[in-house]
mmCIF file of N, CA and C in Angstrom:
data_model
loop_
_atom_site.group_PDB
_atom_site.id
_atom_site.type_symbol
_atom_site.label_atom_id
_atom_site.label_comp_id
_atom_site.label_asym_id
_atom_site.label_seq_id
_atom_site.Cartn_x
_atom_site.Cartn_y
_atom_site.Cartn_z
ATOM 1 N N UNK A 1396 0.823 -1.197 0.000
ATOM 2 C CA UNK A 1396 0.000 0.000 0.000
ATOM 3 C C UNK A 1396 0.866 1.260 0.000
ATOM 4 N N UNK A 1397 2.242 1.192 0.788
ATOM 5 C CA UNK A 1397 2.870 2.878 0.756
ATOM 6 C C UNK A 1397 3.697 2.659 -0.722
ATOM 7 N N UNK A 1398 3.641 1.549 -1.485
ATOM 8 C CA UNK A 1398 4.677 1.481 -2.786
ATOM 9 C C UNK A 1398 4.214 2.516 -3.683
ATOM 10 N N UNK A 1399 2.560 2.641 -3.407
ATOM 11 C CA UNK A 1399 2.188 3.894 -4.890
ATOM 12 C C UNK A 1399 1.773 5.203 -3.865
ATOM 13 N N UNK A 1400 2.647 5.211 -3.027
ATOM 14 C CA UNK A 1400 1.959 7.047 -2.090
ATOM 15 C C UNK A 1400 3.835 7.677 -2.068
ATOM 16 N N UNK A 1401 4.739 7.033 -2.518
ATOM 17 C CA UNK A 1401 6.334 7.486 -2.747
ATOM 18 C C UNK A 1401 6.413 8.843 -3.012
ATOM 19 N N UNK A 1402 5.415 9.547 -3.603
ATOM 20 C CA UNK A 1402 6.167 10.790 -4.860
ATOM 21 C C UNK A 1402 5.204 11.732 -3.828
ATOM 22 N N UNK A 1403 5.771 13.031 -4.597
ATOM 23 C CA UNK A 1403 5.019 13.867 -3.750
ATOM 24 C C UNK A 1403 5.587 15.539 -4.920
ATOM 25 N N UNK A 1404 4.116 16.359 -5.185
ATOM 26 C CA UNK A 1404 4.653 17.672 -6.572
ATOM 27 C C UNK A 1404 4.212 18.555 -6.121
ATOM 28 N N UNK A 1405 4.082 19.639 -7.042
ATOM 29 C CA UNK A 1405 3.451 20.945 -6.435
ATOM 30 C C UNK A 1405 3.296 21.707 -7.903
ATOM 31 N N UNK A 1406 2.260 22.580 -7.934
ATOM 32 C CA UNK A 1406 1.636 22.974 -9.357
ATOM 33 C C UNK A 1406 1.475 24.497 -8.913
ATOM 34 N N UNK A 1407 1.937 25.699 -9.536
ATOM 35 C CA UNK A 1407 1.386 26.686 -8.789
ATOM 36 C C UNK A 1407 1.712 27.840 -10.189
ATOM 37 N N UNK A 1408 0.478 28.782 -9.657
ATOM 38 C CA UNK A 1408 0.470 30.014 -10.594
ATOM 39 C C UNK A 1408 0.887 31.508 -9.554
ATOM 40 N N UNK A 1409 1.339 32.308 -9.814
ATOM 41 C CA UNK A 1409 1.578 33.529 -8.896
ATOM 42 C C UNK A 1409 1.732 34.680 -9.547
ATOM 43 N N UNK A 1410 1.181 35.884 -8.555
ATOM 44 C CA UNK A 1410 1.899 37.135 -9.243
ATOM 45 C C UNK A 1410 2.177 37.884 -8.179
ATOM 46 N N UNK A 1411 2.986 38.650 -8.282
ATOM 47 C CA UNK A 1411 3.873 40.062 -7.135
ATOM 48 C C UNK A 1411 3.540 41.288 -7.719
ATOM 49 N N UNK A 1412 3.763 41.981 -7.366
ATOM 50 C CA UNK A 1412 3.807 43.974 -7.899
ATOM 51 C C UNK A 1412 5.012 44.342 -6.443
ATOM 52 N N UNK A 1413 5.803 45.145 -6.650
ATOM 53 C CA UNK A 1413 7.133 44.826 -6.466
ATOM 54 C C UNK A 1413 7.740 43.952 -5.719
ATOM 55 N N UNK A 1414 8.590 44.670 -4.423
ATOM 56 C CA UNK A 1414 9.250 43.260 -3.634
ATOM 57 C C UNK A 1414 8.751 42.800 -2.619
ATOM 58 N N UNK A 1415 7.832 43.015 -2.176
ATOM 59 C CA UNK A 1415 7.501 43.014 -0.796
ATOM 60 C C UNK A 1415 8.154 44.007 0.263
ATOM 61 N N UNK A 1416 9.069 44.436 0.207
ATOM 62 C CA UNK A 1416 9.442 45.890 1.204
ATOM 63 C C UNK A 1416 8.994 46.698 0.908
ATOM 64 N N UNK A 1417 8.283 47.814 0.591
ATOM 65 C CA UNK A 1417 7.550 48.477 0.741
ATOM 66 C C UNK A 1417 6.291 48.772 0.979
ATOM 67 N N UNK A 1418 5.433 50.111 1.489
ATOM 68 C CA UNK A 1418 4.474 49.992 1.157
ATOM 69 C C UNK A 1418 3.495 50.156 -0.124
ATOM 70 N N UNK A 1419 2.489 49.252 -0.093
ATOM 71 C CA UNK A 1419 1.700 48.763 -1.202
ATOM 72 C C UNK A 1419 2.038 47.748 -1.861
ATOM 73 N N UNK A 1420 2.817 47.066 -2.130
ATOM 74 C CA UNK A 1420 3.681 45.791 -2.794
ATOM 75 C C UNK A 1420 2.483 44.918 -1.769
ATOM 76 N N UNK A 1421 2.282 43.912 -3.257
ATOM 77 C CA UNK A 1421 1.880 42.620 -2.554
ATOM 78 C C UNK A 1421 1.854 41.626 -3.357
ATOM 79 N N UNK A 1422 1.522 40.183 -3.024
ATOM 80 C CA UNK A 1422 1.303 39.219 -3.639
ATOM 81 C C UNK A 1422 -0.010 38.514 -3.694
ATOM 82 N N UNK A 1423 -0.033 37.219 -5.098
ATOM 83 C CA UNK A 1423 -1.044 36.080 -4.654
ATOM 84 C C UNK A 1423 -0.196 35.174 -5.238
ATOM 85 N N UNK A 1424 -0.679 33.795 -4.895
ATOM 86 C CA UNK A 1424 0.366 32.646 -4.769
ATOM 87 C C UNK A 1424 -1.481 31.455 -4.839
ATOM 88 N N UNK A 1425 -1.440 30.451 -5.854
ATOM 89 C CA UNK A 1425 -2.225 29.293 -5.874
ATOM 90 C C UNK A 1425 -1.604 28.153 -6.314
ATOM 91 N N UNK A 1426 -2.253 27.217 -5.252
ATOM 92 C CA UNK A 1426 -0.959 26.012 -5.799
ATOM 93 C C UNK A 1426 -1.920 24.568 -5.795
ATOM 94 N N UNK A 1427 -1.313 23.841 -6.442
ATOM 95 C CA UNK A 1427 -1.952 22.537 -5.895
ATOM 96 C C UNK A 1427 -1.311 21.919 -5.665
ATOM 97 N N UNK A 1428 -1.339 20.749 -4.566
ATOM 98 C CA UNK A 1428 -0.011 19.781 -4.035
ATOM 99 C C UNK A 1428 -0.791 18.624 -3.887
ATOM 100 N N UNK A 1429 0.191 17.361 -4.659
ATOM 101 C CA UNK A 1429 -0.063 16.371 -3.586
ATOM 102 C C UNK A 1429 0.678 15.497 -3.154
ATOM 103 N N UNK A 1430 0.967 15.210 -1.428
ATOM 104 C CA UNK A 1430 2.418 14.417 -1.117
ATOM 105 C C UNK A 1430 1.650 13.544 -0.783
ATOM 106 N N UNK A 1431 2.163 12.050 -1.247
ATOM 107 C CA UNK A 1431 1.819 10.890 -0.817
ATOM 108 C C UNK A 1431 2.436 10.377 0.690
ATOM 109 N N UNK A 1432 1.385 9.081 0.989
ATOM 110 C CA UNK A 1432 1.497 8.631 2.266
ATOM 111 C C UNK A 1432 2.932 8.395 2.826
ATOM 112 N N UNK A 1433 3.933 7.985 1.953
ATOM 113 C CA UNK A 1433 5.283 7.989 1.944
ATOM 114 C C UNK A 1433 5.911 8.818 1.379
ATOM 115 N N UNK A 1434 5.627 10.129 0.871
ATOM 116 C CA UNK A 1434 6.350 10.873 0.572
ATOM 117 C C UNK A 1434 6.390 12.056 1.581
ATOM 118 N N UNK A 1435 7.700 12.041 2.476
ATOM 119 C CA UNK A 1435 8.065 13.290 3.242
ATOM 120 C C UNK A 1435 9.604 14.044 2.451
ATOM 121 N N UNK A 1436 8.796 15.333 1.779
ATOM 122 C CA UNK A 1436 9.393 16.234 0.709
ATOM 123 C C UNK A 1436 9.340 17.604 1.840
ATOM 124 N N UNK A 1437 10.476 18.398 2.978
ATOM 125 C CA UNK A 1437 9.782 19.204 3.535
ATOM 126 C C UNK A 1437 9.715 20.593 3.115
ATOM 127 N N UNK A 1438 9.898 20.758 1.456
ATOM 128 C CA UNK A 1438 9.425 21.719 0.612
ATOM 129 C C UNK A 1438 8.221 21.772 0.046
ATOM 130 N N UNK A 1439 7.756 20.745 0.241
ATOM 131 C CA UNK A 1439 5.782 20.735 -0.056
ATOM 132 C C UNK A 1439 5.186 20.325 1.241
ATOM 133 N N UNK A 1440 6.035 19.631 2.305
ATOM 134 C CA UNK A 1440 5.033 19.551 3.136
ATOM 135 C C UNK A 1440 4.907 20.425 4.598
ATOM 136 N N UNK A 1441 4.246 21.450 4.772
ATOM 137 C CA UNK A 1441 4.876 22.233 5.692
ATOM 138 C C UNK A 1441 3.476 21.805 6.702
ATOM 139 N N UNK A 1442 3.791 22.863 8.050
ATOM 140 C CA UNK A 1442 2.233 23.053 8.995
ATOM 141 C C UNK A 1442 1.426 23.603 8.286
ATOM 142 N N UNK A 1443 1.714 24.667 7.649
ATOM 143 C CA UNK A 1443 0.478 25.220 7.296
ATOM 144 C C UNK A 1443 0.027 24.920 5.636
ATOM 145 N N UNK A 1444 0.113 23.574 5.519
ATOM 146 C CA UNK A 1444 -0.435 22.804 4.561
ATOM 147 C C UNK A 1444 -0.533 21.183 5.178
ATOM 148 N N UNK A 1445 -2.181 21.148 5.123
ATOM 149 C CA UNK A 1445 -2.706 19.811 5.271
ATOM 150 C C UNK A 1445 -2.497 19.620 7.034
ATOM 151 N N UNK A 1446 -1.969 20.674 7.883
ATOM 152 C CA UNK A 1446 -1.353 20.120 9.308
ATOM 153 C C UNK A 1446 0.052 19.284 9.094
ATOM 154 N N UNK A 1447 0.527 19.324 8.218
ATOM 155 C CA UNK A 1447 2.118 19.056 8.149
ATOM 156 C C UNK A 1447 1.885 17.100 7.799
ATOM 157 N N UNK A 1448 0.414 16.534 7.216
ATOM 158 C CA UNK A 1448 0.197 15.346 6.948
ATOM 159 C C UNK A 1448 0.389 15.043 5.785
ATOM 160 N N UNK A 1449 0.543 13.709 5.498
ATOM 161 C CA UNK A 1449 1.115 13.179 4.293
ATOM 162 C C UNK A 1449 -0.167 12.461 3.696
ATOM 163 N N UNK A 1450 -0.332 11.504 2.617
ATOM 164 C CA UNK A 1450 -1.558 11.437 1.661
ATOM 165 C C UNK A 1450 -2.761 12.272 1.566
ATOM 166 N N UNK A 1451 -2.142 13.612 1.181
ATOM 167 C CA UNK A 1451 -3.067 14.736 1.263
ATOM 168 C C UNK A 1451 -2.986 15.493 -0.038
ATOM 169 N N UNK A 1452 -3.534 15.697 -0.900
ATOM 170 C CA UNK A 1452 -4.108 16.617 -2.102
ATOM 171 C C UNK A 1452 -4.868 17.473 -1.827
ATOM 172 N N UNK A 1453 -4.165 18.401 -2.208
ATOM 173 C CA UNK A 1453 -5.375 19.935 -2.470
ATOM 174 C C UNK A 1453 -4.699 21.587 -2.749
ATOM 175 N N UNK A 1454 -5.472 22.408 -2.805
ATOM 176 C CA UNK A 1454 -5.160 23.500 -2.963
ATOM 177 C C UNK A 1454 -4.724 24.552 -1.826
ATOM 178 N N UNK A 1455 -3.980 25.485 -2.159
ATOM 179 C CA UNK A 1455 -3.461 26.855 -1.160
ATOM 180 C C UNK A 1455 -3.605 28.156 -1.834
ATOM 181 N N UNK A 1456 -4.032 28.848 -1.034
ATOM 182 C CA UNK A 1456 -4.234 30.327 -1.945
ATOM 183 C C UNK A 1456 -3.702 31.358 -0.451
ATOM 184 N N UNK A 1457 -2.554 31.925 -1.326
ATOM 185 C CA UNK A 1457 -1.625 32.966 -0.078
ATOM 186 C C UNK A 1457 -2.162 34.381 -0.902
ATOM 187 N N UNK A 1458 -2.314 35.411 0.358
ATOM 188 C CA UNK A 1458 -2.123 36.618 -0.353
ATOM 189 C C UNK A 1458 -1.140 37.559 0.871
ATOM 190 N N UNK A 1459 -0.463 38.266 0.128
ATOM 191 C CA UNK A 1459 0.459 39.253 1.060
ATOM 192 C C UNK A 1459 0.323 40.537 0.663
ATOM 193 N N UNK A 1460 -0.009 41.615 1.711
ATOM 194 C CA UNK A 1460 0.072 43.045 1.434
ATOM 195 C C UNK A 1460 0.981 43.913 2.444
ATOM 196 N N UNK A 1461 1.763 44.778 1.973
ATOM 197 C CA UNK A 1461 2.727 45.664 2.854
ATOM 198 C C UNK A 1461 1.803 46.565 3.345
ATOM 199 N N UNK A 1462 0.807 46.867 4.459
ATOM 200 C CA UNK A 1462 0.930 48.094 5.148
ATOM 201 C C UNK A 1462 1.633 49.087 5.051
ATOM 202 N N UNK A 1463 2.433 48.821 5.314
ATOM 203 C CA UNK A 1463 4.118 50.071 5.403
ATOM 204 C C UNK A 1463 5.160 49.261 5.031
ATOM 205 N N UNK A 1464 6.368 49.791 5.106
ATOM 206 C CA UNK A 1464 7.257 49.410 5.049
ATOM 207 C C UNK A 1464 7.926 48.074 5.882
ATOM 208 N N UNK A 1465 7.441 48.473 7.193
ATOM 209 C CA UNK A 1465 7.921 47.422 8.102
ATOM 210 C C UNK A 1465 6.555 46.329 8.598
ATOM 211 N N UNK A 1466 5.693 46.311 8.279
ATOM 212 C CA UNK A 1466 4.581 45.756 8.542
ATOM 213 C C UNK A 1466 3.805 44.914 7.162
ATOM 214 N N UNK A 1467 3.135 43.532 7.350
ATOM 215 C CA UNK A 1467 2.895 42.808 5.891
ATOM 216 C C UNK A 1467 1.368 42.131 7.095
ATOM 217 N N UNK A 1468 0.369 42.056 5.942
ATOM 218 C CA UNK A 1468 -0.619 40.903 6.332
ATOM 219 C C UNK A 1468 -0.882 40.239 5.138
ATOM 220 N N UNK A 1469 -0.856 39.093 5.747
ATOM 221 C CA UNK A 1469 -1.057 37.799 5.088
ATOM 222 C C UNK A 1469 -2.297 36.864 5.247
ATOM 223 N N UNK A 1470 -2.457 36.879 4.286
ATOM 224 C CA UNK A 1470 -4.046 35.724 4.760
ATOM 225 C C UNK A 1470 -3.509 34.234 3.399
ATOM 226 N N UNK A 1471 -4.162 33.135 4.495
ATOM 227 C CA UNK A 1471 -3.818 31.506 3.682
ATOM 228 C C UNK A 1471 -4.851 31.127 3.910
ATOM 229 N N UNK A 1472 -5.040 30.096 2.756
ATOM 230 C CA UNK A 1472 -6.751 29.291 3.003
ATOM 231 C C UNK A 1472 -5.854 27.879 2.277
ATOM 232 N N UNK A 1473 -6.102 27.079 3.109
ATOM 233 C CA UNK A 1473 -5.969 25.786 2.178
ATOM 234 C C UNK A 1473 -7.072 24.675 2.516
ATOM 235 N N UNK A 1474 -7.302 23.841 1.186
ATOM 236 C CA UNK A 1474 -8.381 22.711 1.831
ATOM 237 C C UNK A 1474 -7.708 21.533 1.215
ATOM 238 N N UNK A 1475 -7.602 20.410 1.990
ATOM 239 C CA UNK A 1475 -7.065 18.895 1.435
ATOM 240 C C UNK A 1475 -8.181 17.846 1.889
ATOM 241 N N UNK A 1476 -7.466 17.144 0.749
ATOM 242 C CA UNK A 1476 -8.400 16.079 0.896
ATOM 243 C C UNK A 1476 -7.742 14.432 1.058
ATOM 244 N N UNK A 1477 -8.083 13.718 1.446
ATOM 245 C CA UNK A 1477 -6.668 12.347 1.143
ATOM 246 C C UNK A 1477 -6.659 11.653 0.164
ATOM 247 N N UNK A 1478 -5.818 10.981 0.061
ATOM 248 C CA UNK A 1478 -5.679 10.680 -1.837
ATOM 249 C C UNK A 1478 -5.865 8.815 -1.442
ATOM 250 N N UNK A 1479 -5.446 8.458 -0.479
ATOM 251 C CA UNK A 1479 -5.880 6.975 -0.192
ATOM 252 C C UNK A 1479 -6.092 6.488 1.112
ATOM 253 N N UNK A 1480 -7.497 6.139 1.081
ATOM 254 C CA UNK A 1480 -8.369 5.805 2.398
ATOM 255 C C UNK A 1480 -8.542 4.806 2.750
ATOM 256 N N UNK A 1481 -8.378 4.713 4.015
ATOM 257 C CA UNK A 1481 -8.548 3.592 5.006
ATOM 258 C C UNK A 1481 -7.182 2.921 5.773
ATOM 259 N N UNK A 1482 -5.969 4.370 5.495
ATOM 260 C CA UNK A 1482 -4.831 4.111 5.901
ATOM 261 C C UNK A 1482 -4.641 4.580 7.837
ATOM 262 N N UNK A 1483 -3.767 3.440 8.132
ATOM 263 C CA UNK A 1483 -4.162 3.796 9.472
ATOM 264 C C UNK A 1483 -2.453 4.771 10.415
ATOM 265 N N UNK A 1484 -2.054 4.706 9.373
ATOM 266 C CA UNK A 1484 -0.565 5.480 9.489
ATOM 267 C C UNK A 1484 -1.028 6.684 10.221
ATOM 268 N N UNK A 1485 -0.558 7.337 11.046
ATOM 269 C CA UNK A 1485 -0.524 8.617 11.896
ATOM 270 C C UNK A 1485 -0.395 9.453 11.195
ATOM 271 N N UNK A 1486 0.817 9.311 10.136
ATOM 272 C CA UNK A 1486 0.638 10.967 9.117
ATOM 273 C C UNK A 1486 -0.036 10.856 8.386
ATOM 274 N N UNK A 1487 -0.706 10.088 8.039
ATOM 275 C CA UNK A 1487 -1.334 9.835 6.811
ATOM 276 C C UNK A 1487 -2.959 9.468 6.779
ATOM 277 N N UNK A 1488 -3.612 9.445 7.453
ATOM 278 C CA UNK A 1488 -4.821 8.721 8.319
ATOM 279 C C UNK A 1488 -6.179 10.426 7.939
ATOM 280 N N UNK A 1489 -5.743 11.547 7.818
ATOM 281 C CA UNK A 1489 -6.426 12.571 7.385
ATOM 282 C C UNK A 1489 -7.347 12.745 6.504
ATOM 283 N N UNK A 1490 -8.860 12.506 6.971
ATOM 284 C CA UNK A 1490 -10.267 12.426 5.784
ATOM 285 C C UNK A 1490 -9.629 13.965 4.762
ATOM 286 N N UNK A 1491 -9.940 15.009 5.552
ATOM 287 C CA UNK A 1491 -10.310 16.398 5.260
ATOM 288 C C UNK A 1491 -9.380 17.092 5.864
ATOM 289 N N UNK A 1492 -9.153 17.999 5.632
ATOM 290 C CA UNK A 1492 -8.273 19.445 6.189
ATOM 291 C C UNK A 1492 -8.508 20.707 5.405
ATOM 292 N N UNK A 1493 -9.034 22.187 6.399
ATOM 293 C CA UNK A 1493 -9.313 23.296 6.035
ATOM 294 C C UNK A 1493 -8.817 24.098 7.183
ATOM 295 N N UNK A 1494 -8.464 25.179 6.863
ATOM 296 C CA UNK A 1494 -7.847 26.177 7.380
ATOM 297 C C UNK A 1494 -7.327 27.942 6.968
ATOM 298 N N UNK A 1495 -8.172 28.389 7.339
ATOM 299 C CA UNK A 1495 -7.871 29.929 6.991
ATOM 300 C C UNK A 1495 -7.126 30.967 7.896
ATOM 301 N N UNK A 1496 -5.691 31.014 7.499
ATOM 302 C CA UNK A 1496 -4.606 31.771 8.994
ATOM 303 C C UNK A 1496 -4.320 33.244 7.965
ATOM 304 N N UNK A 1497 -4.621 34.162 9.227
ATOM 305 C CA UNK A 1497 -4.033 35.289 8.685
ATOM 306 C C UNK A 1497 -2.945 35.542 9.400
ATOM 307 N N UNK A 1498 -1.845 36.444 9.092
ATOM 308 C CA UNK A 1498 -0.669 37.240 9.895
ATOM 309 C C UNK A 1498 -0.700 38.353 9.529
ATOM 310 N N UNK A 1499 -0.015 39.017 10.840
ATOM 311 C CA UNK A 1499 0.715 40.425 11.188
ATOM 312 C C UNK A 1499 1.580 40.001 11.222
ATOM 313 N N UNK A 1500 2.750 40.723 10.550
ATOM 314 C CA UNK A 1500 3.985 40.893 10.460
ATOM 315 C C UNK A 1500 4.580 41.926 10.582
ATOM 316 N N UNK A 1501 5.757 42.264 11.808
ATOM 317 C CA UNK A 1501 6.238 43.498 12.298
ATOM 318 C C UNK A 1501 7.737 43.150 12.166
ATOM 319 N N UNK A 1502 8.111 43.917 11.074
ATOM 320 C CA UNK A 1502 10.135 43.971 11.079
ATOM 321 C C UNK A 1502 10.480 44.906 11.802
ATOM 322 N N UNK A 1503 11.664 44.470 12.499
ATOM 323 C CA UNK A 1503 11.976 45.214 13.760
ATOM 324 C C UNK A 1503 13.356 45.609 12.808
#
């Protein structure tokens, strides 16, 4: 059963308007991922995708805006889903996952 959950990709479209240091600069970022039950990649698989679980597919949508110069908010929405069920593995065992985190960000 973990012989076909090995691989693990990531698909994504984005755009910026300048760098992010300043104010008004911001981003959007959409992606789709999916890391299999045996695939721990920890460039696709972070916390704030899926809860940091493995046989999970789905989408992320980031957006970032500068306030000011030293200040950014960020809002993330991701929803997953599992790609093979009825696994009883700890990382991997996840029906569903949704989550919408925003941040404040203060450069000191």
């Amino acid at each position: 059963m973990f012989s076909s959950g090995g691989t693990a990709w990531l698909a994504g479209i984005g755009y910026s308007y300048g760098l992010g240091k300043v104010q008004g600069d911001y981003s959007i970022k959409l992606d789709y991922r999916e890391v299999g039950v045996s695939a721990t990649d920890p460039n696709l698989n972070d916390s704030d995708w899926g809860f940091s679980k493995t046989n999970q597919k789905g989408f992320e949508l980031t957006t970032v805006y500068n306030l000011t110069d030293f200040a950014t908010i960020g809002v993330k929405y991701f929803d997953t889903k599992i790609i093979q069920k009825g696994m009883t593995f700890s990382l991997g065992n996840l029906d569903h996952s949704q989550e919408l985190l925003v941040d404040l960000v203060l450069k000191f």
